[in-house]
Structures are given as C-alpha cells and as structure tokens.
Amino acid sequence: MKENNAPLLEVVDLKKYFYIRRSFLARTLAGARDQVIKAVDGVTLRINRGETLGLVGESGCGKTTLGRTILHLHRATSGKIVFDGQDISNPDRKALSQYRRRAQIVFQNPYASLNPRKTVRQILTIPLRNRGVHDRSQQEAEIVELLNRVGLNERHIDSYPHQFSGGQRQRIGLARALAMHPEFIVADEPVSSLDVSVQAQIINLLEELQEEFHLTYLFIAHDLSVIYYVSDRVAVMYLGHMVEVAPTRELFDRPLHPYTQALLSAIPVVDREARRERIILEGTVPSPIDPPPGCRFAPRCPQKKGKVCEHETPPLRDLGGHLVACHLY
Amino acid sequence: MLEIKGLRTVFPTSKGEVVAAKDVDLTMEPGQIIGLVGESGCGKSVTMLSILRLVPHPGRIVSGQVLFFGEDLVKKSPLEMRRIRGKEIAMIFQDPMTTLNPVFKVGEQIRESLRIHGIMSEQAGSWPWGARYRLQAERDKVIQLMEEVGIPSPQARYHEYPHQFSGGMQQRALIAIALACEPRLLLADEPTTALDVTIQAQILDLLRRINETHGTGIILVTHDLGVAAEFCEEIVVMYAGQIVERGPTDEVIQRPLHPYTRGLLRSIPRITREKRKLEPIPGVVPDLANLKYNCAFYDRCDAALPKCEHDELELRDVGGGRLVRCVLY
C-alpha cells in the first residue's frame, strides 16, 4: 500500500555501549571492574521510504536507545548510519543540523518533554527559526496552521503546557516535530501514557499526517496491539539484539523466533479467536551488563537446541523477506 | 460475599465537591474474578479504596454500605478495620517499587502481615518458649509463601532488600504479603500495568492459580480491556464515578450495550484479520466537579436522545446477568 523503493534509512552493525567507570580506589581496594552496558549490540536495520517500522521489545531491550542513536541523540559506539544515501555516521556540524532538520522525534512522556516555562508559541518558534523562518507574522501563521493540523485550537497559542491534557500535550510534541517539515520521525512510545480513547485519536492523527506529509516512521512501542495496527513491518528486539524483522501480518501469523512466539502469546487480547496457546517464559530479562554469550535469549529459550545456542550468536538471516536470528532456522 | 450498596465517596475541592464514586452497587460471590475497567479518573481505584476504608483525606464515604459476609465495613471502628485489612481482604497496588519499604528485608515485610494478625500464635504455644517458636514458624511460612508465588531460592531471597528484586519479583513479593493470611477477597489495583507483557503473563497466571487453589475472590482493576477479557469472568465498566455496565465477559465484549463500552471497544487496536479504522470517542472525560447532565456520557454519546439530559438513570437488569445504566434499555 505504500511505496517501497530505496531505503530511507539504513543502519549497519550499530552499537551503543554505555560505560560505568569505577574509581581508582574502588578498583584497587574493592576489586570493582569497569562495566559495559551493551544497550544496542550490533543492530542492522533498513527502513523504507513511506513505511512505518514498528519496533517492539520489553523494557531495557534497547529500543529507545536505538531510536535515539539513529537520531544522533546518543553518539554511536560503532556502526554505520546511512540516511537517504548519505553516510551520517560521523557527521560534521553542518551535516548534523541538516540531518536533524529531516529527522525528528516524538517523545514518550508528554509531561516531561515540553518546557513548562514556555508557551506553545515559544515552543514552536524554535524549530521554525531553525528552519529559517524569521518573520514574526509568518511564524505566527505557520504555528496556527500547525496547531490546527494537529487538532488544537489556535486560541491555545499562548497557553503553557500545564494547561493541556496528556493527549493535547502529545499533539504539541507532534506539532513541534512537524514544524521542521521532516521526512522521518522516530515516535518513541507516543501513546503509551495515554488513555485508550485518547490513544486512538493520536494514532489516527499520526496516520493522517503520514499520508499528508509522506512521513516515514520508526514507531517504538511495547504494546503489540498498537504495533500491529500501525506498522507495515515489525522489528523485535531482545537485549540489544534484533531477533526478528518481518512484514506485520507475516510476523503475527508465523512468528519464527521463540522469543517472538512467547511475546505474541503473552499479549492479552480482547477477541477470543485471536488468542494463542500461552507460552510462559521462565525468569526475567537478564541484565545488559555482561550479557550471556551466544544467543541472548538462550537462558530462557524453551526451544534451545543445545551448546550452539550458548556459544554462538546467531546472525540475522533472510528467509525471503522474513529476517530471523535463531539457530533453529 | 461482597455486596456494595449505593456507595458514594466524595472529595471536596476548591471547585466544589467531586463525587469520585457515585452510587456504586456491586455484588460478588466467593471465588469469583471480576474485572473493573475504565479510563483514568473514572473511580475504579476510589471504589477499591472505599471497600477497605482507605480513601485518602479529605475524601470520605458519605453514604452507602459495603457488606462483607453480611457485615457493614463502613460502620466498623478503625481497630476492627485494621483486623480485616490484610486478613480478610488484601490489596495489591500498581507500583510494587513504591509499595514495598526500601529499608526492610523483603522476607520481614512478608512476615509482618503474619505477625500483626497473629496467624502463627496458636501453634506456637505460650511464653517464654512461644515467642521463639512463633518466629521460626512465621519464617517457615514466609519461605513457603515465597515458594508458592514463584520467587526462586526463597531462603536467600528472604534476606534481600526490595531494590535487589526485579519488578516482576517485587510484584510476587507483594502478592505473597497479600496471600499471607489467606484472605477471602483480593483487590488487585492494576497489578501488571508497570510490568512487561511476558512478566504480566506470569503474574496473571499466578493470580489465576491462587484463585483456583484457595478459592480467593479477586477484583482486578485495569484499564486494559485485553487483560480483563482474558482474566475475568465478569466485567464491570465504570465511567465518571458510576458503573455503566456489567455482565459476563464474553457477552460484554461481543455485544456491548452501553454506548461508552461500545466506544471503548471501537477505539482500541485489535489483532484481527481485517484492519478497521480506530474510532475514538469524541470529546473528553467530563469535569467531575461540574457534571452538566444526568448521564455523564451524554455529550460524547453517539446514541443520545433528548430525554437523556434529564431522565433518572439507574443500573437496570436487562436479563442474562447483564446490567446497564442507559435509557436505551
């Protein structure tokens, strides 16, 4: 249903490690070691122009870090990011500001992502100025247009964030991202803090905007029903690794990776016919500090093959448009 | 077992009195699992807190009865209530991290409930040897409880502090506290909202097992219709402090009667074959301090009639175990 030509964004073997450094004293006297948190550990990903790629995974799996690293809000430890044919892994200032004009983000928590001391007008003026709109009356005209587009009344232009409800604030966040006329938006859990009826409004708005402005989304969420609804393709992450990438329908009909199978079976669904045989996973997600060697999912995997799972990290293999990283395939 | 009649809980505010629970009627048989669903601010939690008489100041119960095995909890003295809380009726809260006390060992916090209600004193006999035997008996019981709720190596974990537990394990510890005195009714207020889906599946599985083995009645408060649909026998839908619909789960999901329930079900993304556009409920939840119409849903309703504005509304029995508060029925 959406154009499917050259990829807009390509990520190759992207890594983002966080280091916890211990002091000299702690190292020598208490024997503490520097620790490495491998939040994103070698992710390869392609996002096509005009599509919505859903990114799912449990908390701590690195999905937010991946989204932010792609936008250079975190500096990548290693790996390559190619946006619209341009390598922007190590951009200079100019290239970075160019890139940020075309790639924007909508944050999860609409209460924390808007400056409480600034009015909507001030919040939306900053991106406009960055785009080179300096004329006051033109700024005002654009802000009014943006507000109307995201479903807010223009008389709210001089209100402060606390005067809005959660759903309305998320609309402001969306307007702020749109002000840059971006091509690509990372939506990091945009609806997870909202009530269901408001959630539907925001999801519909996101879809309308995508149609109108030909946007490409990386849609991060933990709610699989939302992901099913908005995504063209879905990528599943587990502990810093990409474990499965497939077109939405294909993934939900025929999940290959044991983790995806367990995840899908765990979603509580309203419709009886959509329920699956529940696979209850033992234990919890291990810590990304010193993660287990081999397949990250091996310690909890109900279909573990044997030694190979514990020693060798399975590569992400392409099985005809359905990518999976598992020794079973 | 539980019969709530005309319960009304109010909070005085500067804008006037907010009726957070308005004439709530609810009956429940022993061993039943009931799901209480609705959006934030609809009065689900206040109803639960009212049962235990834990409504925070300045809120208060102004009228109604809460009959628990025929005894009215609203009329009980504070001391009598303390004997009931945790022993006859236990509660699990949404956020396990803030519910557990960070400075006490988890095992001791579970033991506290046994100690206060004197569960082990009969077996232990009298002073001076009694006290020691009682302590040992209580510790054994705690370890047995921790095992039952699925905390691995309970002997060691008894002496750990809450921060050493993961979110899922903390929730299990809270369930162990709630179960310690084998209550006949368990109030679970969004017990899985803070957890990941695979952990949520584990916890719901545990709650169901408790229901089956001990015959504990459970009222599950949730905003997730999927959780309610899978876990509960009956669903109670609340809106603006009132119960608007009640019925057996499958009936309510497949043939919702109240326009609000219908709207809710149409606004959530569902994992079904054909993709259907989400239809958000228009408008916003009304200001509870300033309700204009007799039916709080009147101005958002797609089936509103002129008479809805004034007509007296009551929760009517429409047959088949279903109750609905709407003039259409």
Coordinates of N, CA, C and O in Angstrom, one line a residue, chain A residues 201-321:
Chain A
Q201 N -7.2 8.6 19.2 CA -7.1 9.9 18.5 C -5.7 10.1 18.0 O -5.5 10.6 16.8
I202 N -4.7 9.9 18.8 CA -3.3 10.2 18.4 C -2.9 9.2 17.3 O -2.2 9.6 16.4
I203 N -3.2 8.0 17.4 CA -2.8 7.0 16.4 C -3.4 7.4 15.1 O -2.7 7.5 14.0
N204 N -4.7 7.8 15.1 CA -5.3 8.2 13.8 C -4.6 9.5 13.3 O -4.4 9.6 12.1
L205 N -4.3 10.4 14.2 CA -3.6 11.6 13.7 C -2.3 11.3 13.1 O -1.9 11.8 12.0
L206 N -1.5 10.4 13.7 CA -0.2 10.0 13.2 C -0.4 9.4 11.8 O 0.4 9.7 10.9
E207 N -1.4 8.6 11.6 CA -1.6 8.0 10.3 C -2.0 9.1 9.2 O -1.5 9.0 8.1
E208 N -2.9 10.0 9.6 CA -3.3 11.0 8.7 C -2.1 11.9 8.3 O -1.9 12.2 7.1
L209 N -1.2 12.2 9.3 CA -0.1 13.1 9.0 C 0.9 12.3 8.1 O 1.5 12.9 7.2
Q210 N 1.0 11.0 8.3 CA 1.9 10.3 7.4 C 1.5 10.3 6.0 O 2.3 10.6 5.1
E211 N 0.2 10.2 5.8 CA -0.4 10.2 4.4 C -0.1 11.6 3.8 O 0.4 11.7 2.7
E212 N -0.4 12.7 4.6 CA -0.4 14.0 4.1 C 1.1 14.5 3.8 O 1.3 15.1 2.8
F213 N 2.0 14.2 4.7 CA 3.3 14.7 4.5 C 4.4 13.7 4.1 O 5.6 13.9 4.1
H214 N 3.9 12.5 3.7 CA 4.7 11.4 3.2 C 5.8 11.1 4.2 O 7.0 11.1 3.9
L215 N 5.4 10.9 5.5 CA 6.4 10.6 6.5 C 6.8 9.2 6.6 O 6.0 8.3 6.2
T216 N 8.0 8.9 7.1 CA 8.4 7.6 7.4 C 8.5 7.5 8.9 O 9.1 8.4 9.5
Y217 N 8.0 6.5 9.5 CA 8.0 6.4 11.0 C 8.9 5.2 11.5 O 8.8 4.1 10.9
L218 N 9.6 5.4 12.5 CA 10.1 4.3 13.3 C 9.3 4.4 14.6 O 9.4 5.3 15.4
F219 N 8.4 3.5 14.7 CA 7.4 3.5 15.8 C 7.8 2.6 16.9 O 7.7 1.4 16.7
I220 N 8.2 3.1 18.0 CA 8.7 2.3 19.1 C 7.5 2.1 20.1 O 6.9 3.1 20.5
A221 N 7.2 0.9 20.5 CA 6.1 0.7 21.4 C 6.3 -0.7 22.1 O 7.0 -1.6 21.6
H222 N 5.7 -0.8 23.3 CA 5.7 -2.2 23.9 C 4.4 -2.8 23.7 O 4.2 -4.0 24.0
D223 N 3.4 -2.0 23.3 CA 2.0 -2.6 23.2 C 1.9 -3.2 21.8 O 1.8 -2.5 20.8
L224 N 1.8 -4.5 21.8 CA 1.8 -5.2 20.5 C 0.5 -5.0 19.7 O 0.5 -5.0 18.4
S225 N -0.6 -4.7 20.3 CA -1.8 -4.4 19.5 C -1.6 -3.1 18.8 O -2.1 -3.0 17.6
V226 N -1.0 -2.1 19.4 CA -0.8 -0.8 18.7 C 0.2 -1.1 17.5 O 0.0 -0.6 16.4
I227 N 1.3 -1.8 17.8 CA 2.2 -2.1 16.8 C 1.6 -2.8 15.6 O 1.8 -2.4 14.4
Y228 N 0.7 -3.8 15.9 CA 0.0 -4.5 14.8 C -0.8 -3.5 14.0 O -0.9 -3.6 12.8
Y229 N -1.4 -2.6 14.6 CA -2.3 -1.6 13.9 C -1.5 -0.6 13.1 O -1.9 -0.4 11.9
V230 N -0.4 -0.1 13.6 CA 0.2 1.0 12.8 C 1.3 0.5 11.8 O 1.6 1.3 10.9
S231 N 1.9 -0.6 12.0 CA 3.2 -0.9 11.3 C 2.9 -1.6 10.0 O 2.0 -2.4 9.8
D232 N 3.9 -1.4 9.1 CA 3.9 -2.1 7.8 C 4.8 -3.3 8.1 O 4.6 -4.4 7.6
R233 N 5.9 -3.1 8.7 CA 6.8 -4.2 9.1 C 7.1 -4.0 10.6 O 7.0 -2.9 11.2
V234 N 7.5 -5.1 11.2 CA 7.8 -5.1 12.7 C 9.2 -5.7 12.9 O 9.6 -6.7 12.3
A235 N 9.9 -5.0 13.8 CA 11.2 -5.5 14.2 C 11.1 -5.8 15.7 O 10.6 -5.0 16.5
V236 N 11.6 -7.0 16.1 CA 11.6 -7.4 17.5 C 13.0 -7.4 18.1 O 13.9 -7.9 17.5
M237 N 13.1 -6.7 19.2 CA 14.5 -6.6 19.8 C 14.5 -7.4 21.2 O 13.5 -7.4 21.9
Y238 N 15.6 -8.0 21.5 CA 15.8 -8.6 22.8 C 17.2 -8.3 23.3 O 18.2 -8.7 22.6
L239 N 17.3 -7.6 24.3 CA 18.6 -7.4 25.0 C 19.7 -6.9 24.0 O 20.8 -7.4 23.9
G240 N 19.3 -5.8 23.3 CA 20.3 -5.2 22.4 C 20.5 -5.8 21.0 O 21.2 -5.3 20.2
H241 N 19.8 -7.0 20.8 CA 19.9 -7.6 19.5 C 18.6 -7.6 18.8 O 17.6 -7.6 19.4
M242 N 18.7 -7.5 17.5 CA 17.5 -7.7 16.7 C 17.2 -9.2 16.5 O 18.1 -9.9 16.0
V243 N 16.1 -9.7 16.9 CA 15.9 -11.1 16.7 C 15.0 -11.5 15.6 O 15.1 -12.6 15.0
E244 N 14.1 -10.6 15.2 CA 13.2 -10.9 14.0 C 12.7 -9.6 13.4 O 12.3 -8.7 14.1
V245 N 12.7 -9.6 12.1 CA 12.1 -8.5 11.3 C 11.3 -9.1 10.2 O 11.7 -9.9 9.4
A246 N 10.0 -8.7 10.1 CA 9.1 -9.3 9.1 C 8.0 -8.3 8.9 O 7.6 -7.5 9.7
P247 N 7.3 -8.5 7.7 CA 6.1 -7.7 7.5 C 5.1 -8.1 8.6 O 5.0 -9.2 9.0
T248 N 4.3 -7.1 9.0 CA 3.4 -7.2 10.2 C 2.6 -8.5 10.1 O 2.6 -9.3 11.1
R249 N 1.8 -8.7 9.1 CA 0.9 -9.8 9.0 C 1.7 -11.1 9.1 O 1.3 -12.1 9.9
E250 N 2.8 -11.2 8.4 CA 3.6 -12.4 8.4 C 4.1 -12.7 9.8 O 4.1 -13.8 10.2
L251 N 4.6 -11.6 10.5 CA 5.1 -11.8 11.8 C 4.1 -12.3 12.8 O 4.3 -13.2 13.6
F252 N 2.9 -11.8 12.7 CA 1.8 -12.2 13.6 C 1.3 -13.6 13.3 O 0.8 -14.3 14.1
D253 N 1.3 -13.9 12.0 CA 0.8 -15.2 11.6 C 1.8 -16.3 11.8 O 1.4 -17.4 12.1
R254 N 3.0 -16.0 11.5 CA 4.0 -17.0 11.5 C 5.3 -16.5 12.2 O 6.3 -16.3 11.6
P255 N 5.2 -16.3 13.5 CA 6.4 -15.9 14.2 C 7.4 -17.0 14.3 O 7.1 -18.1 14.5
L256 N 8.7 -16.7 13.9 CA 9.7 -17.8 13.9 C 10.5 -17.9 15.1 O 10.8 -19.0 15.7
H257 N 11.0 -16.7 15.6 CA 11.9 -16.8 16.8 C 11.1 -17.1 18.0 O 10.0 -16.7 18.3
P258 N 11.7 -18.0 18.9 CA 11.0 -18.5 20.1 C 10.6 -17.3 21.0 O 9.5 -17.3 21.6
Y259 N 11.4 -16.2 21.0 CA 11.0 -15.1 21.8 C 9.8 -14.4 21.3 O 8.9 -14.0 22.0
T260 N 9.8 -14.2 19.9 CA 8.6 -13.5 19.3 C 7.4 -14.4 19.6 O 6.3 -13.8 19.9
Q261 N 7.5 -15.7 19.5 CA 6.4 -16.6 19.8 C 5.8 -16.4 21.2 O 4.6 -16.2 21.4
A262 N 6.8 -16.3 22.2 CA 6.4 -16.1 23.6 C 5.7 -14.8 23.8 O 4.7 -14.6 24.4
L263 N 6.4 -13.8 23.2 CA 5.9 -12.4 23.3 C 4.4 -12.3 22.8 O 3.6 -11.7 23.4
L264 N 4.2 -12.8 21.6 CA 2.9 -12.7 21.0 C 1.9 -13.5 21.8 O 0.7 -13.1 21.9
S265 N 2.3 -14.6 22.3 CA 1.3 -15.4 23.1 C 1.0 -14.7 24.4 O 0.0 -15.1 25.0
A266 N 1.8 -13.8 24.9 CA 1.6 -13.2 26.2 C 0.7 -12.0 26.1 O 0.2 -11.6 27.1
I267 N 0.4 -11.5 24.9 CA -0.5 -10.3 24.8 C -1.9 -10.7 25.2 O -2.5 -11.6 24.6
P268 N -2.5 -10.0 26.2 CA -3.9 -10.2 26.4 C -4.7 -9.6 25.3 O -4.5 -8.4 25.0
V269 N -5.5 -10.4 24.7 CA -6.3 -9.8 23.6 C -7.8 -9.9 23.9 O -8.3 -10.8 24.6
V270 N -8.6 -9.0 23.4 CA -10.0 -8.9 23.6 C -10.7 -10.0 22.9 O -11.6 -10.6 23.4
D271 N -10.3 -10.3 21.7 CA -11.0 -11.2 20.8 C -10.6 -12.7 21.1 O -9.4 -13.0 21.0
R272 N -11.6 -13.5 21.3 CA -11.3 -14.9 21.7 C -10.5 -15.6 20.6 O -9.6 -16.4 20.8
E273 N -10.9 -15.4 19.3 CA -10.3 -16.1 18.2 C -8.9 -15.7 18.0 O -8.1 -16.4 17.3
A274 N -8.5 -14.5 18.5 CA -7.1 -14.1 18.3 C -6.2 -14.6 19.4 O -5.0 -14.4 19.3
R275 N -6.7 -15.4 20.3 CA -5.8 -15.9 21.4 C -5.0 -17.0 21.0 O -5.4 -17.8 20.1
R276 N -3.8 -17.1 21.6 CA -2.9 -18.2 21.2 C -2.6 -19.0 22.5 O -2.9 -18.6 23.6
E277 N -2.1 -20.2 22.2 CA -1.6 -21.0 23.3 C -0.5 -20.2 24.1 O 0.5 -19.8 23.4
R278 N -0.7 -20.0 25.4 CA 0.2 -19.2 26.0 C 1.5 -19.9 26.4 O 1.5 -21.0 26.9
I279 N 2.6 -19.2 26.0 CA 4.0 -19.7 26.4 C 4.4 -18.9 27.5 O 4.7 -17.7 27.3
I280 N 4.5 -19.4 28.7 CA 5.0 -18.6 29.8 C 6.5 -18.7 30.0 O 7.0 -19.8 30.1
L281 N 7.2 -17.6 29.8 CA 8.7 -17.7 29.9 C 9.1 -17.7 31.3 O 8.5 -17.1 32.2
E282 N 10.1 -18.5 31.6 CA 10.7 -18.5 32.9 C 11.6 -17.3 33.1 O 12.2 -16.8 32.2
G283 N 11.7 -16.8 34.4 CA 12.6 -15.8 34.7 C 12.4 -14.5 34.0 O 11.3 -14.2 33.5
T284 N 13.4 -13.6 34.1 CA 13.2 -12.2 33.6 C 14.4 -12.0 32.6 O 15.3 -12.8 32.5
V285 N 14.3 -10.8 31.9 CA 15.3 -10.4 31.0 C 16.6 -10.2 31.8 O 16.7 -9.5 32.8
P286 N 17.7 -10.9 31.4 CA 19.0 -10.7 32.1 C 19.5 -9.3 31.9 O 19.0 -8.5 31.0
S287 N 20.4 -8.9 32.7 CA 21.0 -7.5 32.7 C 21.8 -7.3 31.4 O 22.6 -8.2 31.1
P288 N 21.8 -6.2 30.8 CA 22.6 -5.9 29.6 C 24.1 -5.7 30.0 O 24.9 -5.5 29.2
I289 N 24.4 -5.6 31.4 CA 25.7 -5.6 31.8 C 26.2 -7.0 31.8 O 25.6 -7.9 32.3
D290 N 27.3 -7.3 31.0 CA 27.8 -8.6 30.9 C 26.7 -9.6 30.4 O 26.4 -10.5 31.2
P291 N 26.1 -9.4 29.3 CA 25.0 -10.3 28.9 C 25.6 -11.7 28.6 O 26.8 -11.8 28.4
P292 N 24.7 -12.7 28.6 CA 25.1 -14.0 28.3 C 25.8 -14.1 26.9 O 25.3 -13.4 26.0
P293 N 26.8 -15.0 26.8 CA 27.4 -15.1 25.4 C 26.4 -15.9 24.5 O 25.4 -16.5 25.0
G294 N 26.7 -15.9 23.3 CA 25.9 -16.7 22.4 C 24.6 -16.0 22.1 O 24.5 -14.8 22.2
C295 N 23.5 -16.8 21.9 CA 22.2 -16.2 21.7 C 21.7 -15.6 23.0 O 21.7 -16.2 24.1
R296 N 21.3 -14.3 23.0 CA 20.9 -13.6 24.2 C 19.7 -14.2 24.9 O 19.5 -14.1 26.1
F297 N 18.9 -14.9 24.1 CA 17.7 -15.5 24.6 C 17.9 -16.9 25.1 O 17.0 -17.4 25.8
A298 N 19.0 -17.5 24.9 CA 19.3 -18.9 25.2 C 18.9 -19.3 26.6 O 18.2 -20.3 26.8
P299 N 19.2 -18.5 27.7 CA 18.9 -18.9 29.0 C 17.4 -19.1 29.3 O 17.0 -19.8 30.2
R300 N 16.6 -18.4 28.5 CA 15.1 -18.5 28.8 C 14.4 -19.3 27.7 O 13.2 -19.4 27.7
C301 N 15.2 -19.7 26.7 CA 14.5 -20.2 25.5 C 13.9 -21.6 25.7 O 14.6 -22.5 26.2
P302 N 12.6 -21.8 25.4 CA 12.0 -23.1 25.6 C 12.4 -24.1 24.5 O 12.2 -25.3 24.6
Q303 N 13.0 -23.6 23.4 CA 13.3 -24.5 22.2 C 14.8 -24.6 22.0 O 15.2 -24.8 20.9
K304 N 15.6 -24.4 23.1 CA 17.0 -24.3 22.9 C 17.5 -25.6 22.3 O 17.1 -26.7 22.6
K305 N 18.4 -25.5 21.3 CA 18.9 -26.6 20.5 C 20.0 -27.3 21.3 O 20.2 -28.5 21.2
G306 N 20.8 -26.6 22.0 CA 22.0 -27.2 22.7 C 23.1 -26.2 22.8 O 22.9 -25.0 22.9
K307 N 24.3 -26.8 22.8 CA 25.5 -26.0 23.1 C 25.6 -24.8 22.1 O 26.1 -23.7 22.5
V308 N 25.3 -25.0 20.9 CA 25.5 -23.9 19.9 C 24.8 -22.6 20.3 O 25.3 -21.5 20.0
C309 N 23.6 -22.7 20.9 CA 22.9 -21.6 21.3 C 23.6 -20.8 22.4 O 23.5 -19.6 22.5
E310 N 24.4 -21.5 23.2 CA 25.1 -20.8 24.3 C 26.4 -20.2 23.9 O 26.9 -19.3 24.6
H311 N 27.0 -20.7 22.8 CA 28.3 -20.2 22.4 C 28.3 -19.3 21.2 O 29.2 -18.5 21.1
E312 N 27.4 -19.5 20.3 CA 27.5 -18.7 19.0 C 26.3 -17.8 18.9 O 25.1 -18.2 19.1
T313 N 26.6 -16.5 18.6 CA 25.5 -15.6 18.4 C 24.9 -15.8 17.0 O 25.6 -15.8 16.0
P314 N 23.6 -16.1 16.9 CA 23.1 -16.4 15.6 C 23.0 -15.1 14.8 O 22.6 -14.1 15.3
P315 N 23.4 -15.2 13.5 CA 23.2 -14.0 12.7 C 21.8 -13.8 12.2 O 21.0 -14.7 12.3
L316 N 21.5 -12.5 11.8 CA 20.1 -12.3 11.3 C 20.1 -12.8 9.9 O 20.6 -12.2 9.0
R317 N 19.3 -13.9 9.7 CA 19.3 -14.5 8.3 C 18.0 -14.1 7.6 O 17.0 -14.0 8.2
D318 N 18.1 -13.9 6.3 CA 17.0 -13.5 5.5 C 16.3 -14.7 4.9 O 16.9 -15.5 4.1
L319 N 15.1 -15.0 5.3 CA 14.3 -16.1 4.8 C 13.2 -15.6 3.9 O 12.0 -15.6 4.3
G320 N 13.6 -14.9 2.8 CA 12.6 -14.4 1.9 C 11.8 -13.2 2.5 O 10.5 -13.3 2.6
G321 N 12.4 -12.2 2.9 CA 11.7 -11.0 3.4 C 11.4 -11.2 4.9 O 11.0 -10.2 5.6

